[in-house]
Short mmCIF file of C-alpha atoms in Angstrom, two decimals:
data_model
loop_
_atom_site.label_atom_id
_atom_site.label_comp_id
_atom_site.label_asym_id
_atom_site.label_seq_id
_atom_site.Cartn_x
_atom_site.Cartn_y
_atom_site.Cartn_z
CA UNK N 7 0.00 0.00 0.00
CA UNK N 8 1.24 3.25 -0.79
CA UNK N 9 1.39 5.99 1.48
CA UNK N 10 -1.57 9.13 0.52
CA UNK N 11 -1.73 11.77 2.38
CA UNK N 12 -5.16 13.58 2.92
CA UNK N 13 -5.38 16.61 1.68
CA UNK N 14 -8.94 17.65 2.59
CA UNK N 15 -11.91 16.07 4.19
CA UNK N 16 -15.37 15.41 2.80
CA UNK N 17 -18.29 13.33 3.11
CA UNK N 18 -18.89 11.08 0.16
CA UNK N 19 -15.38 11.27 -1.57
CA UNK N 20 -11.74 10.74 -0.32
CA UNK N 21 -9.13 13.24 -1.46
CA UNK N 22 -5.46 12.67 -1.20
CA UNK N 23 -2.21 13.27 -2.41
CA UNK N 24 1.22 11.39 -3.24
CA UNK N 25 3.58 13.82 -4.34
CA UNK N 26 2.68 15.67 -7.86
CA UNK N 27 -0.48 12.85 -7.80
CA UNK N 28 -3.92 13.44 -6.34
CA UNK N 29 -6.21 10.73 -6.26
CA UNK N 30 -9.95 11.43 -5.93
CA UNK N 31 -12.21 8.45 -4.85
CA UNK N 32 -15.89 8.06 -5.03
CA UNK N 33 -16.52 6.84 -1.38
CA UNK N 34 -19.92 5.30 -1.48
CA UNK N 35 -19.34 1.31 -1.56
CA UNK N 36 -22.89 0.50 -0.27
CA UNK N 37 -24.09 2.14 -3.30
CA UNK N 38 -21.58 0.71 -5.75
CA UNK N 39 -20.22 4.55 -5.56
CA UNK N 40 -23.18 6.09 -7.22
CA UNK N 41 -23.36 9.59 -6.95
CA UNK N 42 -25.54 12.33 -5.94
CA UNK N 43 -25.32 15.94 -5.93
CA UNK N 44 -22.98 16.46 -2.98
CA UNK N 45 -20.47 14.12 -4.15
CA UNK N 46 -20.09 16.07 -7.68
CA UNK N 47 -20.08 19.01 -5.64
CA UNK N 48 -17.49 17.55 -3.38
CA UNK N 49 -15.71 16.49 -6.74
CA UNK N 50 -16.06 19.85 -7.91
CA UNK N 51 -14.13 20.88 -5.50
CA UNK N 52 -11.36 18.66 -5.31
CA UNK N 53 -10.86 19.52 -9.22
CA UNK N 54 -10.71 22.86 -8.51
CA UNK N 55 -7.77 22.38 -5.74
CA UNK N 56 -6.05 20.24 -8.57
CA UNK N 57 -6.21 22.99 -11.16
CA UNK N 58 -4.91 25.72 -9.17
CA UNK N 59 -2.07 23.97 -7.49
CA UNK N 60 0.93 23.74 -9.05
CA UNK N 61 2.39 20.96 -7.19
CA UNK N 62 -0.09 18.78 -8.49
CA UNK N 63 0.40 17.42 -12.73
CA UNK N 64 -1.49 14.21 -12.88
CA UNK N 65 -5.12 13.35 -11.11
CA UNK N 66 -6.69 9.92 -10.75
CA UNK N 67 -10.23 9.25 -10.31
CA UNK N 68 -11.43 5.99 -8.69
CA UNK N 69 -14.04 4.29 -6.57
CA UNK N 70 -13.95 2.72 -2.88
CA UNK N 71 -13.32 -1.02 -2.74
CA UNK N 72 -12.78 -3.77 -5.38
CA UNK N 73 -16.70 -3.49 -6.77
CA UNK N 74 -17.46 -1.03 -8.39
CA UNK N 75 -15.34 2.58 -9.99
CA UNK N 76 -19.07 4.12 -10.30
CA UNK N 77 -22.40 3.15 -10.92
CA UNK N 78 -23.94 6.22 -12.18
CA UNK N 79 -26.47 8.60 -10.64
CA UNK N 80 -28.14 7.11 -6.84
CA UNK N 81 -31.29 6.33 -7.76
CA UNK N 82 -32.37 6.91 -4.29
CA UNK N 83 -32.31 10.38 -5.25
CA UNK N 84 -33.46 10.98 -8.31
CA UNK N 85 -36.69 12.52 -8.62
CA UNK N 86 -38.55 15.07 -11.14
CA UNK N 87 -35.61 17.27 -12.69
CA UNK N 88 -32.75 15.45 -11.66
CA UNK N 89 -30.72 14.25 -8.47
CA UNK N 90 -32.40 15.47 -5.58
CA UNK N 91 -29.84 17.93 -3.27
CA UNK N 92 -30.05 18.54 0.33
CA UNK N 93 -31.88 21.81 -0.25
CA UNK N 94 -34.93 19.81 -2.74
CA UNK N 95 -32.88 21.74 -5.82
CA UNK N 96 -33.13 18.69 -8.21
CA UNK N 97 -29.72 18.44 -9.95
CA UNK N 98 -27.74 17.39 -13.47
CA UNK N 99 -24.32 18.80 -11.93
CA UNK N 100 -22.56 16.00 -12.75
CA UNK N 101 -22.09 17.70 -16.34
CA UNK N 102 -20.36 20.86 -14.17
CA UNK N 103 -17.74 17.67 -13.47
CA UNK N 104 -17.32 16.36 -16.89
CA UNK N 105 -16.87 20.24 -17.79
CA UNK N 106 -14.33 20.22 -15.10
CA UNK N 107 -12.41 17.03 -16.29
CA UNK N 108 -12.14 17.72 -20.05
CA UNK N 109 -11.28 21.35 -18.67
CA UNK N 110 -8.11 21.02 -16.49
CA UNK N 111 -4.52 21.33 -18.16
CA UNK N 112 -3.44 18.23 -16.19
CA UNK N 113 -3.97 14.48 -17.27
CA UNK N 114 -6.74 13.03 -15.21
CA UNK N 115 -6.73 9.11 -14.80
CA UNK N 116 -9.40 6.75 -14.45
CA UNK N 117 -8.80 4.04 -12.24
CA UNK N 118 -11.80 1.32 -13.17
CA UNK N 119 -11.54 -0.90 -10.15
CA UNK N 120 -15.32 -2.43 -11.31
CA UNK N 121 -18.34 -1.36 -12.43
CA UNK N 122 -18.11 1.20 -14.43
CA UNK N 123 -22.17 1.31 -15.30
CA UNK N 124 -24.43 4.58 -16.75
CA UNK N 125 -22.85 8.08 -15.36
CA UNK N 126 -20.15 5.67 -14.16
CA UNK N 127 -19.30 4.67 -17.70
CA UNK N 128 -19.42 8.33 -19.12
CA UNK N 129 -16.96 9.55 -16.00
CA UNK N 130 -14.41 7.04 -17.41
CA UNK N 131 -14.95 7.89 -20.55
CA UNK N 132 -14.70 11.88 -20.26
CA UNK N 133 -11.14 11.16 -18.29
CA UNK N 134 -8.04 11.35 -20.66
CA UNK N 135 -6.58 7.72 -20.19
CA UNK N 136 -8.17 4.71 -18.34
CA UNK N 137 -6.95 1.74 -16.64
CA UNK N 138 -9.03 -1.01 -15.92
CA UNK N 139 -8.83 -4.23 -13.26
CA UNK N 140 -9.70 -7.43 -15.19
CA UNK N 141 -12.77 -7.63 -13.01
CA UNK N 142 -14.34 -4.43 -14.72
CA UNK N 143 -17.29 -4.16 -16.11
CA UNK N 144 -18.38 -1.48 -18.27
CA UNK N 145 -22.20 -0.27 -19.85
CA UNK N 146 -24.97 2.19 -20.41
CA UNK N 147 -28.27 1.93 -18.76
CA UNK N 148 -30.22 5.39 -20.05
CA UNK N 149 -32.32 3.50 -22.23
CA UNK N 150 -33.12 0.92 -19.67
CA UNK N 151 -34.05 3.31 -16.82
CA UNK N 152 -35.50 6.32 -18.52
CA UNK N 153 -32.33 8.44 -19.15
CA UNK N 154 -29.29 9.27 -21.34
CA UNK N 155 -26.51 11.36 -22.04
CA UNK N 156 -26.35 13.05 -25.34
CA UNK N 157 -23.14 14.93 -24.45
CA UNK N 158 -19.70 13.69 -24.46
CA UNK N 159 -21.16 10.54 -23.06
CA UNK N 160 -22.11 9.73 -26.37
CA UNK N 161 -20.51 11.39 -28.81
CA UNK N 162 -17.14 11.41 -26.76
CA UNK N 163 -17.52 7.56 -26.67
CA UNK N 164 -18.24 7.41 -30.85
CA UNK N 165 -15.13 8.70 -31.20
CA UNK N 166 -13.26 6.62 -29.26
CA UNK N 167 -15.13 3.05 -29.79
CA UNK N 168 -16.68 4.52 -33.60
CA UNK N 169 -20.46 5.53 -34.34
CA UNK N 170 -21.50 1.80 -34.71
CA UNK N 171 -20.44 0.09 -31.52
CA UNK N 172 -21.82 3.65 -29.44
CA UNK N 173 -24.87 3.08 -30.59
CA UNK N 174 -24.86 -0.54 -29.85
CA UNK N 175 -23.43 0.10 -25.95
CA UNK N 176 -26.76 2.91 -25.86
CA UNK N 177 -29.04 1.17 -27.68
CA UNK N 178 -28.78 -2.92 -26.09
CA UNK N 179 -27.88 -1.21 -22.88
CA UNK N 180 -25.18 -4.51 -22.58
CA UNK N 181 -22.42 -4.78 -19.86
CA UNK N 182 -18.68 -5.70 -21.65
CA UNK N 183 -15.27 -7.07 -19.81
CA UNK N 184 -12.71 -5.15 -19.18
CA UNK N 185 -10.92 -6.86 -22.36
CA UNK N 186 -13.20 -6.38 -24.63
CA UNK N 187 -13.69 -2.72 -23.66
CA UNK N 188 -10.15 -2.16 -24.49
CA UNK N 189 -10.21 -4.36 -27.14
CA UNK N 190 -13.01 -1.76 -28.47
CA UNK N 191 -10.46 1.57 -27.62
CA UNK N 192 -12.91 2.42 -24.61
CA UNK N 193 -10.28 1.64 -22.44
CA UNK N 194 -6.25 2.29 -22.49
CA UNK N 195 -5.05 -1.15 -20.56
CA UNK N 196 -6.42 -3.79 -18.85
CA UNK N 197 -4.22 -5.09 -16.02
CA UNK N 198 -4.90 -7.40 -12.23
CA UNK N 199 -6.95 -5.90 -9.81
CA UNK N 200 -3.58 -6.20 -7.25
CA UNK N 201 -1.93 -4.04 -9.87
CA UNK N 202 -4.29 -1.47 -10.68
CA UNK N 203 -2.58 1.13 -8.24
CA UNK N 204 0.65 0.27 -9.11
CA UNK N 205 0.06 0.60 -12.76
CA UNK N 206 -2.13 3.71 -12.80
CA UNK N 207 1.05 5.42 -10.58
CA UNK N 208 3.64 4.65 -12.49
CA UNK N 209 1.85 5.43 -15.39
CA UNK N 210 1.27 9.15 -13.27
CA UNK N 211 4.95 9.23 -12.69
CA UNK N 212 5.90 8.76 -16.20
CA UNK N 213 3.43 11.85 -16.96
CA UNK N 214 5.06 13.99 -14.37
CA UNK N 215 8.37 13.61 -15.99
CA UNK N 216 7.06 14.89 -19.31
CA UNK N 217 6.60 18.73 -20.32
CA UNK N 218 3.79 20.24 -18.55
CA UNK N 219 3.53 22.80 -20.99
CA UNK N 220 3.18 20.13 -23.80
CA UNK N 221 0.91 17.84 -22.13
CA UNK N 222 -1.20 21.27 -21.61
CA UNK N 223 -1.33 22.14 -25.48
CA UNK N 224 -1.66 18.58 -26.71
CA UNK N 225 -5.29 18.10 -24.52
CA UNK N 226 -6.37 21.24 -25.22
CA UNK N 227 -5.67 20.65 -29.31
CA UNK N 228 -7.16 16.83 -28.94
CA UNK N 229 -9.92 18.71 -27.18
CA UNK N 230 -10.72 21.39 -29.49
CA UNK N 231 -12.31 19.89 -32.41
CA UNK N 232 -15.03 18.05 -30.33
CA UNK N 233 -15.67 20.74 -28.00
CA UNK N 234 -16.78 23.98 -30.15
CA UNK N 235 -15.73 27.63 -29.56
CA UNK N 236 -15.16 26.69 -25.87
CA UNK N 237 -12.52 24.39 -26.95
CA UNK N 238 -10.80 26.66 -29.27
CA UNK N 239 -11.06 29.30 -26.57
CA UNK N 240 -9.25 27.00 -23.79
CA UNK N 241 -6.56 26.06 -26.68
CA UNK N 242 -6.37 30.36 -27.97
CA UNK N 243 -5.77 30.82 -23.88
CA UNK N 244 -2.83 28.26 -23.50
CA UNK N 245 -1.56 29.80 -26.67
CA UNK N 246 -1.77 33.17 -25.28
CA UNK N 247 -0.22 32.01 -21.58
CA UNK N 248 2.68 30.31 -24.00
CA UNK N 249 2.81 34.46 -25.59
CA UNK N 250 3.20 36.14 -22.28
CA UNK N 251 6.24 33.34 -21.64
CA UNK N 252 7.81 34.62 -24.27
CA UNK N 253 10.34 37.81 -24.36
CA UNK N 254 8.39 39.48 -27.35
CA UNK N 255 5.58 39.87 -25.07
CA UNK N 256 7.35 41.18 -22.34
CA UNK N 257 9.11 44.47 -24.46
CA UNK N 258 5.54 45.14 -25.40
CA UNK N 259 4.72 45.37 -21.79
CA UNK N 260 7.80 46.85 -20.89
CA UNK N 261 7.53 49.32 -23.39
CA UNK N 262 3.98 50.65 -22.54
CA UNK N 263 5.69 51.04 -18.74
CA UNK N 264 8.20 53.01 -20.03
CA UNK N 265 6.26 54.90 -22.42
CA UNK N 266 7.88 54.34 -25.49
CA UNK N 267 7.57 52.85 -28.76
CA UNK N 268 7.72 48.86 -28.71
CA UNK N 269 10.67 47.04 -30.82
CA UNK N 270 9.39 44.23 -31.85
CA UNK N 271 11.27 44.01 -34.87
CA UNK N 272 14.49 42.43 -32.73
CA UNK N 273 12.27 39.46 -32.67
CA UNK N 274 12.86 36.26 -35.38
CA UNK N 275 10.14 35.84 -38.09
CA UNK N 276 9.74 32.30 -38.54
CA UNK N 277 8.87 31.02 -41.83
CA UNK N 278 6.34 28.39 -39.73
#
């Protein structure tokens, strides 16, 4: 077992740390780590701490126990309008999180430790890579229980398994092994439940040695086509952050301090 350190405490989710790694796990085993509207909040939160500290480069997601990585929505909830909150607010906010996954400039992992089943399925599948235990099982259930997920859910998941076979996992509403949901591209690798941890670190610690900067640009450019204007704006931002890096920015700055005229012709023209 390796050593995490806590790095905040909440309620339905665990939140911890190992170095430039933070791990976020769904902690609801007696629900097979369904979710309601507190734990995306509580999510929502953690991902927040992730993006703004700079310590951290790599996040996994995960579920308590060797069961299940997330069965969806908690039906135990759910009423009219959504997932019922504390306050009676009936909620879709788990969207806010797949926002906030596809959003961050830092890899996030998902760490399929078992059912991966409805909103379970589509969490994996909005995450950047995925490994899988051998004892995971993955699936939609909209159809089956009077929902569905027209959003990256589905056309996320076409793109990585092809329009054919998404429309069979939506349509049949079947559950698939862990093998033949990476034989299908759903999944990156599929490896022993004992080594899932293992694997998904030192996959994290192979990410943490690469360029920040280019790990950044590359998912917001893989990123971009699928996600609209927002997804060019997120990419034209990076670019822009990657500008004010750069000296040729700074004399335009410095020279609007000093009030005088910019000299920006000191600067190479590249030919592309």
């Amino acid at each position: 077992m390796r050593n995490w350190t806590t790095i905040k405490q909440y309620e339905d989710i665990l939140f911890e740390r190992l170095g430039g790694i933070a791990k976020i796990t769904i902690n609801r085993p007696k629900v097979y780590n369904a979710f309601r509207p507190q734990t995306n909040m509580e999510m929502l939160d953690a991902m927040a701490y992730c993006r703004e500290c700079p310590e951290i480069g790599v996040v996994i997601l995960t579920g308590a126990g060797d069961k299940a990585f997330c069965s969806g929505g908690d039906q135990n909830v759910k009423g009219t309008g959504g997932y019922i909150d504390s306050n009676g607010v009936p909620r879709l906010n788990v969207l806010d999180l797949h926002k906030a996954i596809r959003s961050i400039p830092k890899p996030v992992i998902a760490m399929v430790n078992g059912y991966a089943i409805g909103g379970g399925n589509v969490l994996q599948v909005v995450c950047d890579l995925t490994i899988a235990s051998e004892n995971a099982r993955f699936g939609q259930t909209g159809p089956k229980v009077g929902s569905f997920d027209a959003g990256f859910g589905s056309s996320y998941l076409a793109r990585c398994v092809g329009q054919k076979k998404a429309r069979e996992i939506w349509f049949l509403c079947r559950q698939y092994t862990a093998q033949e949901a990476e034989e299908m591209g759903m999944v990156n690798k599929v490896v022993p439940f004992d080594r899932l941890e293992d694997e998904t670190v030192e996959w994290c610690e192979t990410l943490l040695k690469r360029s920040p900067m280019a790990i950044r640009m590359i998912k917001r450019a893989l990123n971009a086509e699928l996600d609209g204007q927002r997804g060019l704006m997120e990419f034209a931002g990076d670019a822009t952050l990657l500008y004010y890096l750069m000296e040729e920015a700074q004399e335009g700055k410095n020279a609007f301090l000093e009030k005088r005229d910019p000299d920006f012709g000191k600067f190479p023209k590249f030919p592309g």
